[in-house]
Amino acid sequence: MAKSCIGIDLGGTFMKFGLLNDSLQVSGFFQLPTPTDRGPEGVIEEMVRGARKLIQDQDIKSSDVLGVGIGSPGPIRQAEGIVIAMPNIPCIRNLPMRDLIAESLGIQAVLENDANAAAYGEFLCGAGQGREDIILLTLGTGVGSGIIIDGKIVHGSHDIGAEIGHIIIEPGGEQCGCGQQGCLERYCSAKYLALRAQRMIEAGHQSSMKEILTINGTLTSKDVYEARQTGDRLATAVWDTATYYLALACVSICRLFDPDEIVLAGGLSKAGDELMQPLRRHYDTLHWKLTKPLTRITITKLGSDAGAIGAAGVAWSKFGRINIPNAAEPLII
Amino acid sequence: MAKSCIGIDLGGTFMKFGLLNDSLQVSGFFQLPTPTDRGPEGVIEEMVRGARKLIQDQDIKSSDVLGVGIGSPGPIRQAEGIVIAMPNIPCIRNLPMRDLIAESLGIQAVLENDANAAAYGEFLCGAGQGREDIILLTLGTGVGSGIIIDGKIVHGSHDIGAEIGHIIIEPGGEQCGCGQQGCLERYCSAKYLALRAQRMIEAGHQSSMKEILTINGTLTSKDVYEARQTGDRLATAVWDTATYYLALACVSICRLFDPDEIVLAGGLSKAGDELMQPLRRHYDTLHWKLTKPLTRITITKLGSDAGAIGAAGVAWSKFGRINIPNAAEPLII
């Protein structure tokens, strides 16, 4: 029986499970709710139960599983397999997650930051397949990111690298929860795009979104997206500002990493061409003139599955050898 | 006889030569003027003559030289050994420098960008010795940079990475020659720091530097440094602005690469503590509060020798195996 690796993407709401074989075939995808109220033991138990269910569902033996890759929200100590803290599960502190999972399953395991795992998924069998250097930006509540250079994940010397959401894009700009001012994520995450529209309406600007805000008490990036579709001027301006800052970040990413590809994921990426068109316009304008823009900007191919697929890929790269095919599409069976 | 590698650092004014053995001992350093008026053939001839002189001076045989590393201003095509253009020697275009040098000397050669070579020099036996991830920023006419991750030089997918001087630090800011606005180097290179002071005086601001400007028609960063030492308010403000933007860049470098060390070189770094004190103050203020600042900022140890030492180091990493000692200091004999 050919070997496979299990990928687990641990989120604050759901944990996702999937199997990846050495030909990059993905199978058996499912998710379970994350039992945030059951403490660290409950979370570990549920991860182990999910992995066992995957093995059973796929009708394989534990001995056919080469390793388990776990993608976890940070901060983590990657080399030691320890989750230092989890924003959505406050009871988790300095948890040796890798070893607890490995011991319970009797299968070797590896821990990775969830955004890094997602970037590795896109690199292995998503929008970045066949490339060597890719950057993933996840435009959701914040801006998550993963950096792959020469096919390897960049962790940094203290496991706190690849936080592109916290580069300072606007000196002296908006206060961020991290303590800095002007962080990228305050300008182009889905959450802060909506919050910017909300603030402007509260400050007296006219918009068709005013009614939604009055009824719901808050706005979402989808509200802004839809209002922009109907020609709402405030929504159009806010959307444009977000894509402007995202383009600024893409230009600086090119100057630093000169990657093959910048892959966009997360809530805002679902806007597709409505995101990409203004973004590419700003990118072309802001980019230097010494060369034409050589780095492609694209939308995720794996979507929210990237984390689990990438986590399994990280296990492959740690414990075995994967055959990267020339196929442009991931093989999902 | 133990093997050595030759390093050549090709500059617009001088070319430097040095020998590096496998214990990181540097020897035989000298420089020759770059014959910018003798065309590509003249430059190549002089590089070959310098290499032969080094071999003769050091009383070794050609066969004891494992390889030649060449650090050249860019842009270059690293893998192919081609210099696409050189800002200071306009007659050089698409020159297969690596192969021309290798054939003339009968010794294998490798071409590297000069800033990358300098970063590799600091990594191997300078301020970054014993570290894995370091970033070099050279604060001179512009801001040059080299990025070392896991002991390897980051080139990017199209050989145009590691241009930290051209990250956009101030959206909509000063126009840069590259076509972008708000590039880092317009805010904290030695040249632009002086130009900022000059512009402010020309705009009517009071300063003790006014007389120097009237006499010389221009200011240097040294003029600003010296005026600041005497308490000149304009010089103090301009110096502070430059260190503020440099600190902003250091914070974003930490968020992206989380390196062990950021090494500062070039003209401004000669100010030593006068540069480091305001820089560290801004860095500590601007840095996030999620962790204390973990990345050290230091001044170059190799100075203007870093390029040639690093170029020889690049040859070692390409053609042989170097023994990195635990010594904190480079062994210069």
XYZ file of C-alpha atoms in Angstrom:
666
model
C 0.000 0.000 0.000
C 1.366 3.430 -0.955
C 1.999 5.765 1.931
C -0.048 8.866 2.710
C 0.217 11.798 5.088
C -2.626 13.225 7.162
C -3.135 16.968 7.244
C -5.016 18.672 10.083
C -5.917 22.354 9.860
C -6.854 23.520 13.357
C -9.100 26.566 13.299
C -10.918 28.474 15.992
C -14.307 27.150 14.772
C -13.562 24.010 12.720
C -10.741 21.508 12.363
C -10.271 20.085 8.868
C -8.819 16.701 7.958
C -7.492 15.327 4.680
C -5.134 12.738 3.230
C -2.366 13.417 0.684
C -0.470 10.678 -1.157
C 2.941 10.968 -2.787
C 1.379 11.855 -6.141
C -0.346 14.865 -4.580
C -3.731 13.186 -4.658
C -5.975 14.588 -1.950
C -8.756 12.480 -0.462
C -11.153 12.017 2.433
C -11.717 15.693 3.273
C -14.060 16.457 6.177
C -14.318 18.830 9.117
C -15.341 18.669 12.778
C -16.285 21.535 15.104
C -13.396 22.636 17.314
C -14.455 21.929 20.932
C -13.185 25.242 22.279
C -15.025 24.663 25.586
C -13.304 21.380 26.406
C -9.835 22.674 27.147
C -6.542 21.551 25.626
C -7.321 17.860 26.330
C -10.648 18.111 24.497
C -9.041 19.739 21.464
C -6.302 17.089 21.294
C -8.857 14.267 21.754
C -10.979 15.596 18.901
C -7.958 15.960 16.615
C -7.002 12.345 17.342
C -10.593 11.169 16.811
C -10.716 12.983 13.455
C -7.425 11.461 12.313
C -8.649 7.953 13.290
C -11.944 8.548 11.459
C -9.996 9.600 8.354
C -7.919 6.417 8.471
C -11.094 4.355 8.893
C -13.083 6.207 6.207
C -10.268 5.780 3.709
C -9.917 2.101 4.587
C -6.182 2.268 5.240
C -3.977 1.124 8.117
C -2.171 3.389 10.567
C 1.042 1.875 9.269
C 0.229 3.264 5.819
C 0.318 6.778 7.238
C 3.830 8.169 6.989
C 3.156 11.199 9.181
C 0.701 13.790 10.420
C 1.033 17.508 9.645
C -0.745 19.951 11.937
C -1.432 23.534 10.941
C -2.186 25.630 14.004
C -2.825 29.321 14.605
C 0.186 30.906 16.248
C 2.344 31.778 17.899
C 4.076 28.389 17.868
C 7.566 27.041 18.453
C 7.808 25.142 15.210
C 10.934 23.081 15.799
C 9.706 21.940 19.226
C 6.117 21.320 18.150
C 4.677 23.610 20.816
C 1.651 25.895 20.499
C 2.449 28.929 22.668
C -1.072 30.397 22.538
C -4.220 30.346 20.396
C -6.234 33.559 19.985
C -9.585 31.695 19.801
C -8.875 29.034 22.435
C -7.409 30.971 25.365
C -6.988 27.866 27.535
C -4.243 26.600 25.222
C -0.846 27.739 26.498
C 2.551 26.169 25.801
C 0.901 22.964 24.637
C 3.242 20.272 23.176
C 0.636 19.563 20.502
C 2.927 17.730 18.082
C 4.073 15.156 20.623
C 0.604 14.696 22.163
C -0.890 13.939 18.724
C 2.047 11.726 17.715
C 1.874 9.699 20.950
C -1.905 9.255 20.836
C -1.909 8.121 17.188
C 1.418 6.271 17.248
C 2.380 8.217 14.115
C 5.180 10.787 13.809
C 3.912 14.356 13.518
C 5.071 17.865 12.614
C 3.621 21.210 13.679
C 3.414 24.250 11.413
C 1.855 27.700 11.572
C -1.537 27.542 9.802
C -0.817 30.356 7.330
C 2.540 28.787 6.451
C 0.777 25.444 5.920
C -1.768 27.095 3.605
C 1.029 28.741 1.614
C 2.747 25.362 1.329
C -0.538 23.847 0.103
C -0.829 26.457 -2.661
C 2.837 25.887 -3.502
C 2.479 22.099 -3.694
C -0.788 21.729 -5.531
C -2.577 25.067 -5.801
C -2.109 28.425 -7.463
C 1.662 28.232 -6.953
C 2.214 24.720 -8.283
C 5.390 24.368 -10.291
C 6.807 27.619 -8.852
C 9.706 28.024 -6.428
C 8.947 31.312 -4.683
C 5.396 32.207 -3.682
C 3.782 34.479 -1.131
C 0.285 33.820 0.238
C -1.822 36.662 1.607
C -5.070 35.724 3.357
C -7.440 38.682 3.462
C -9.822 37.798 6.279
C -10.244 39.139 9.799
C -6.617 40.184 9.580
C -4.059 39.612 6.849
C -2.354 36.250 7.294
C 0.632 35.240 5.215
C 3.063 32.522 4.326
C 6.357 32.851 2.476
C 7.869 30.035 0.387
C 11.382 30.610 -0.967
C 13.140 27.942 -3.045
C 10.337 25.600 -2.058
C 10.920 26.100 1.689
C 8.773 27.812 4.314
C 10.338 30.943 5.850
C 9.944 30.841 9.642
C 12.413 33.468 10.766
C 14.977 33.083 13.520
C 12.449 33.312 16.356
C 9.386 31.759 14.616
C 7.735 35.166 14.196
C 8.464 35.858 10.531
C 6.035 35.989 7.603
C 3.683 38.421 9.363
C 3.043 40.501 6.268
C -0.195 41.786 7.812
C 1.998 43.709 10.240
C 4.422 45.435 7.911
C 4.018 49.185 8.382
C 2.344 50.384 5.193
C 1.302 53.861 6.413
C 3.748 55.598 8.799
C 1.884 57.020 11.786
C -1.303 55.383 10.483
C -4.120 53.540 12.233
C -3.437 51.974 15.612
C -3.170 48.178 15.403
C -3.864 45.715 18.201
C -0.244 44.554 17.956
C 0.959 47.905 19.255
C 2.192 49.256 15.928
C 0.642 52.021 13.842
C -0.197 51.709 10.153
C -0.078 47.883 9.830
C -1.119 46.535 6.428
C -4.024 44.531 7.851
C -5.691 47.710 9.124
C -6.004 48.834 5.484
C -6.929 45.796 3.433
C -8.308 42.923 5.492
C -11.983 42.088 4.951
C -12.772 43.160 8.512
C -11.086 46.552 8.381
C -12.373 47.357 4.904
C -15.906 46.990 6.316
C -15.001 48.917 9.460
C -13.650 51.808 7.378
C -16.972 52.057 5.507
C -18.852 51.882 8.809
C -16.779 54.666 10.363
C -17.262 56.926 7.372
C -21.049 56.484 7.482
C -21.046 57.107 11.234
C -19.068 60.287 10.508
C -21.904 61.489 8.288
C -20.940 60.360 4.780
C -23.840 59.367 2.523
C -24.150 55.737 1.433
C -26.746 53.146 0.490
C -25.185 50.997 3.242
C -26.534 53.315 5.945
C -29.737 51.290 6.249
C -27.863 47.979 6.595
C -25.702 49.548 9.266
C -28.759 50.854 11.141
C -30.460 47.436 11.046
C -27.439 45.210 11.717
C -25.365 47.597 13.819
C -22.328 46.636 11.759
C -21.141 46.134 8.173
C -19.343 43.256 6.470
C -16.986 43.309 3.489
C -19.798 41.591 1.551
C -22.057 44.586 2.253
C -19.377 46.877 0.831
C -18.859 44.567 -2.152
C -22.592 44.553 -2.937
C -23.011 48.319 -2.468
C -20.050 48.874 -4.821
C -21.783 46.676 -7.429
C -24.754 49.066 -7.371
C -22.451 52.075 -7.839
C -22.424 53.320 -4.214
C -19.717 56.000 -4.126
C -18.566 55.435 -0.564
C -18.303 51.672 -1.108
C -16.353 52.314 -4.322
C -13.936 54.655 -2.539
C -13.388 52.290 0.404
C -12.845 49.324 -1.931
C -10.378 51.369 -3.955
C -8.426 52.387 -0.839
C -8.114 48.754 0.262
C -6.867 47.629 -3.164
C -4.447 50.593 -3.266
C -2.803 49.534 0.009
C -2.800 45.888 -1.041
C -1.043 46.916 -4.274
C 1.520 48.928 -2.271
C 2.245 45.784 -0.249
C 2.500 43.677 -3.423
C 5.061 46.119 -4.875
C 7.175 45.984 -1.704
C 6.881 42.179 -1.695
C 8.273 42.197 -5.254
C 11.178 44.426 -4.226
C 12.049 42.108 -1.338
C 11.270 38.589 -2.518
C 10.742 38.961 -6.272
C 8.482 35.884 -6.126
C 6.957 34.006 -9.048
C 3.539 34.569 -7.622
C 1.517 36.341 -4.931
C -1.561 34.248 -4.105
C -4.561 35.937 -2.511
C -6.930 33.968 -0.276
C -9.495 34.638 2.456
C -12.869 36.397 2.387
C -11.932 39.300 0.100
C -10.444 36.970 -2.529
C -13.954 35.645 -3.174
C -14.659 38.948 -4.947
C -12.513 37.557 -7.800
C -12.182 40.019 -10.679
C -13.821 42.767 -8.626
C -10.765 42.558 -6.365
C -8.205 41.803 -9.049
C -9.069 44.565 -11.518
C -8.538 47.584 -9.240
C -5.620 45.773 -7.575
C -3.816 45.172 -10.892
C -4.460 48.767 -11.955
C -2.846 50.119 -8.768
C -0.066 47.508 -8.931
C 0.882 48.506 -12.486
C 0.871 52.214 -11.557
C 2.827 51.854 -8.294
C 5.381 49.309 -9.594
C 8.845 50.531 -10.597
C 9.610 51.159 -14.271
C 13.017 49.403 -14.311
C 11.314 46.162 -15.325
C 7.740 45.355 -16.165
C 5.862 43.621 -13.322
C 7.187 40.050 -13.433
C 5.398 38.674 -10.363
C 1.906 37.339 -11.061
C -0.901 38.064 -8.628
C -3.544 35.332 -8.560
C -6.435 34.015 -6.494
C -6.178 30.840 -4.375
C -7.059 27.571 -6.087
C -7.436 25.497 -2.925
C -9.495 27.996 -0.939
C -10.063 26.969 2.655
C -8.673 23.477 1.973
C -5.156 24.876 1.488
C -4.338 24.607 5.213
C -5.036 20.876 5.600
C -3.491 19.983 2.229
C -0.434 22.077 3.078
C -0.142 20.554 6.555
C -0.080 17.088 4.979
C 2.498 18.414 2.496
C 4.661 19.665 5.359
C 4.546 16.138 6.814
C 5.622 14.758 3.422
C 8.529 17.177 3.178
C 9.606 16.275 6.721
C 9.200 12.507 6.661
C 9.269 11.425 3.022
C 9.610 12.467 -0.549
C 6.774 13.763 -2.666
C 6.553 13.520 -6.455
C 5.571 16.945 -7.723
C 3.826 16.342 -11.051
C 3.662 18.815 -13.896
C -0.099 18.966 -13.690
C -1.306 22.516 -13.222
C -4.360 21.349 -11.285
C -4.356 19.544 -7.951
C -5.643 16.004 -8.201
C -8.672 15.851 -5.938
C -10.271 12.396 -5.975
C 48.640 23.215 -0.355
C 45.243 24.129 1.058
C 42.803 25.574 -1.438
C 41.632 29.175 -1.498
C 39.010 31.189 -3.348
C 39.569 34.599 -4.910
C 36.991 37.326 -4.311
C 36.660 40.305 -6.655
C 34.394 43.220 -5.736
C 33.813 45.256 -8.888
C 32.883 48.859 -8.124
C 32.368 51.896 -10.299
C 35.623 53.471 -9.033
C 37.726 50.616 -7.620
C 37.904 46.861 -7.923
C 38.988 45.007 -4.778
C 40.733 41.660 -4.589
C 41.219 39.223 -1.720
C 41.832 35.562 -0.921
C 39.755 33.415 1.457
C 40.826 29.976 2.637
C 38.583 27.235 4.012
C 39.162 28.400 7.592
C 37.803 31.852 6.719
C 41.249 33.402 6.784
C 41.379 36.469 4.558
C 44.649 37.561 2.944
C 46.273 39.618 0.218
C 43.749 42.446 0.075
C 44.413 45.231 -2.457
C 42.508 47.372 -4.904
C 42.973 48.700 -8.431
C 41.194 51.591 -10.147
C 38.322 50.435 -12.376
C 39.245 51.436 -15.935
C 35.790 52.733 -16.823
C 37.132 54.369 -20.006
C 38.526 51.154 -21.523
C 35.249 49.412 -22.334
C 34.157 45.911 -21.266
C 37.421 44.354 -22.545
C 39.506 46.757 -20.434
C 37.471 46.006 -17.291
C 37.782 42.242 -17.816
C 41.535 42.539 -18.524
C 42.064 44.503 -15.320
C 40.062 42.017 -13.260
C 42.180 39.177 -14.680
C 45.397 41.125 -14.069
C 44.345 41.768 -10.463
C 43.545 38.093 -9.880
C 46.926 37.048 -11.310
C 48.701 39.629 -9.165
C 46.911 38.257 -6.077
C 48.039 34.717 -6.929
C 51.610 35.951 -7.428
C 51.656 38.179 -4.317
C 50.409 35.314 -2.174
C 52.933 32.931 -3.707
C 50.393 30.265 -4.604
C 49.635 28.364 -7.819
C 46.537 28.799 -9.984
C 45.777 25.166 -9.237
C 45.519 26.047 -5.534
C 42.637 28.386 -6.333
C 39.350 26.504 -6.141
C 37.274 29.253 -7.719
C 36.751 32.956 -8.283
C 33.734 34.832 -6.926
C 32.808 38.113 -8.603
C 30.546 40.672 -6.945
C 29.179 43.073 -9.545
C 26.714 45.930 -9.450
C 23.449 44.862 -11.040
C 21.255 44.048 -12.684
C 22.772 40.621 -13.382
C 21.535 37.199 -14.469
C 23.133 35.277 -11.634
C 22.691 31.705 -12.829
C 24.053 32.545 -16.286
C 26.884 34.747 -15.032
C 25.821 37.723 -17.151
C 25.998 41.407 -16.185
C 22.996 43.033 -17.862
C 24.095 46.636 -17.204
C 26.285 48.650 -14.844
C 25.164 52.128 -13.735
C 28.729 53.508 -13.588
C 30.138 51.781 -16.682
C 27.480 52.349 -19.350
C 29.431 50.488 -22.045
C 28.842 47.194 -20.229
C 25.686 45.503 -21.566
C 24.811 41.803 -21.423
C 28.420 40.892 -20.689
C 29.116 37.190 -19.910
C 31.531 38.298 -17.191
C 31.696 34.987 -15.317
C 32.743 32.956 -18.344
C 35.176 35.596 -19.653
C 36.981 35.695 -16.289
C 36.911 31.900 -15.916
C 38.319 31.332 -19.409
C 41.069 33.950 -19.065
C 42.217 32.626 -15.693
C 41.526 28.965 -16.332
C 39.685 28.873 -12.986
C 35.961 28.253 -12.481
C 34.017 31.369 -11.482
C 30.661 32.472 -10.101
C 28.909 35.834 -10.457
C 26.904 37.468 -7.686
C 25.232 40.824 -7.133
C 27.643 43.032 -5.151
C 25.212 43.778 -2.298
C 24.366 40.081 -1.974
C 28.088 39.287 -1.882
C 28.633 41.874 0.876
C 25.744 40.383 2.888
C 27.281 36.929 2.453
C 30.636 38.312 3.661
C 29.029 39.682 6.846
C 27.220 36.353 7.275
C 30.380 34.276 6.856
C 32.877 36.251 8.856
C 31.468 39.640 9.832
C 28.707 41.044 12.009
C 26.410 38.113 11.156
C 28.889 35.308 11.816
C 27.315 32.308 13.475
C 23.797 33.473 12.514
C 21.453 31.898 9.954
C 19.266 34.800 8.865
C 20.756 38.254 8.343
C 19.813 41.330 6.341
C 22.430 43.841 5.182
C 21.463 47.454 4.488
C 24.108 49.666 2.883
C 23.324 53.338 3.465
C 25.296 55.108 0.748
C 24.250 56.860 -2.443
C 21.168 54.677 -2.357
C 20.184 51.881 0.029
C 21.636 48.576 -1.123
C 20.701 45.295 0.511
C 21.314 41.602 0.707
C 19.133 38.955 2.313
C 20.510 35.711 3.769
C 17.957 33.133 4.900
C 19.076 29.786 6.343
C 22.567 30.660 5.189
C 21.501 31.162 1.569
C 21.327 34.321 -0.544
C 17.804 35.296 -1.640
C 17.840 36.191 -5.354
C 14.160 36.084 -6.226
C 12.618 34.345 -9.204
C 13.821 36.911 -11.734
C 17.082 38.027 -10.038
C 15.543 41.321 -8.912
C 14.836 40.541 -5.253
C 16.526 42.011 -2.157
C 16.010 45.618 -3.292
C 15.063 46.870 0.170
C 15.994 50.416 -0.867
C 12.935 50.325 -3.108
C 10.256 49.119 -0.723
C 7.584 51.814 -0.519
C 7.973 53.308 2.951
C 5.868 56.460 2.438
C 2.794 56.048 0.192
C 2.632 58.869 -2.349
C 6.019 60.091 -1.090
C 9.065 61.424 -2.876
C 9.577 60.509 -6.523
C 12.345 57.931 -6.987
C 14.443 57.437 -10.117
C 13.070 53.888 -10.354
C 9.615 55.246 -11.165
C 8.082 54.557 -7.757
C 7.107 57.089 -5.116
C 8.172 56.903 -1.483
C 11.056 54.418 -1.810
C 13.050 53.806 1.374
C 16.305 55.051 -0.122
C 14.821 58.513 -0.693
C 14.455 58.818 3.080
C 17.539 57.302 4.655
C 20.460 56.956 2.272
C 23.487 59.182 2.961
C 22.863 61.043 -0.295
C 19.195 61.816 0.285
C 19.678 62.725 3.927
C 22.096 65.446 2.765
C 19.788 66.478 -0.074
C 16.891 66.900 2.356
C 18.956 69.268 4.506
C 20.025 71.175 1.401
C 16.455 71.570 0.157
C 15.250 72.824 3.535
C 18.008 75.464 3.673
C 17.221 76.490 0.094
C 13.587 76.819 1.160
C 14.654 79.370 3.786
C 15.165 77.312 6.964
C 17.950 78.542 9.251
C 21.022 76.357 9.751
C 24.729 76.583 10.429
C 25.163 74.530 7.231
C 24.047 77.475 5.090
C 27.595 78.736 4.713
C 28.939 75.323 3.648
C 26.142 75.079 1.105
C 26.930 78.544 -0.240
C 30.633 77.721 -0.580
C 30.373 74.141 -1.874
C 27.052 74.389 -3.702
C 26.012 71.107 -2.113
C 25.937 69.263 1.236
C 27.145 65.811 2.266
C 25.837 63.532 5.005
C 29.102 64.286 6.843
C 28.186 68.003 6.854
C 24.832 67.111 8.423
C 26.526 64.773 10.925
C 28.963 67.486 12.001
C 26.308 70.219 12.215
C 24.192 67.899 14.376
C 27.185 67.417 16.694
C 27.225 71.182 17.285
C 23.502 71.222 18.071
C 22.224 72.571 14.723
C 18.451 72.148 14.861
C 17.859 71.515 11.167
C 20.631 68.906 11.057
C 19.147 67.250 14.162
C 15.669 67.140 12.603
C 16.893 65.772 9.275
C 19.028 63.128 11.012
C 16.046 62.143 13.145
C 13.774 61.792 10.110
C 16.274 59.504 8.382
C 16.618 57.271 11.461
C 12.805 57.204 11.855
C 12.314 55.851 8.319
C 15.204 53.433 8.745
C 13.569 52.168 11.949
C 10.237 51.767 10.116
C 12.030 49.628 7.540
C 13.742 47.590 10.285
C 10.356 46.866 11.895
C 8.855 45.699 8.590
C 11.986 43.584 7.953
C 11.377 41.924 11.341
C 7.713 41.223 10.475
C 8.723 39.617 7.173
C 12.030 37.850 7.795
C 12.378 37.846 11.585
C 16.165 37.740 11.103
C 18.811 37.252 13.783
C 20.427 40.467 12.756
C 20.124 43.566 10.588
C 23.623 44.783 9.672
C 24.091 48.419 8.634
C 26.919 49.406 6.300
C 27.811 52.247 3.929
C 28.599 55.909 4.576
C 25.970 56.577 7.250
C 27.031 53.555 9.312
C 30.337 55.339 10.004
C 28.375 57.598 12.369
C 28.323 54.619 14.772
C 26.453 55.390 17.977
C 25.213 58.689 16.549
C 23.253 56.598 14.066
C 22.416 53.701 16.373
C 21.037 55.671 19.321
C 18.196 57.502 17.546
C 17.612 54.424 15.373
C 17.204 52.100 18.371
C 14.919 54.629 20.081
C 12.596 54.758 17.051
C 12.856 50.982 16.541
C 11.784 50.268 20.124
C 8.853 52.707 19.836
C 7.627 51.546 16.412
C 8.093 47.788 17.052
C 5.050 45.697 17.956
C 4.361 44.858 21.608
C 3.556 41.153 21.079
C 7.204 40.303 21.673
C 10.156 42.420 22.645
C 12.453 43.281 19.732
C 14.375 40.043 19.101
C 16.310 41.094 16.002
C 19.605 42.844 16.736
C 20.628 45.866 14.707
C 24.399 46.235 14.389
C 27.080 47.980 12.381
C 29.188 46.198 9.735
C 32.409 44.570 10.922
C 33.973 44.127 7.489
C 33.192 47.589 6.129
C 34.054 48.019 2.472
C 35.923 44.675 2.426
C 32.648 42.756 2.845
C 32.031 42.576 -0.911
C 35.312 40.914 -1.871
C 35.290 38.596 1.169
C 31.683 37.660 0.426
C 32.387 37.099 -3.273
C 35.146 34.650 -2.303
C 32.681 33.061 0.148
C 30.124 32.651 -2.629
C 32.791 30.819 -4.657
C 33.469 28.568 -1.650
C 29.765 27.763 -1.224
C 29.485 26.999 -4.955
C 32.649 24.975 -5.504
C 33.728 23.651 -2.135
C 33.016 23.429 1.529
C 33.978 26.020 4.067
C 34.649 25.380 7.752
C 32.731 28.008 9.680
C 34.594 28.393 12.991
C 33.015 29.548 16.202
C 35.262 32.572 16.311
C 33.236 35.740 16.600
C 35.892 37.744 14.764
C 37.020 37.244 11.169
C 40.569 35.996 10.925
C 42.430 38.609 8.927
C 46.083 37.708 8.441
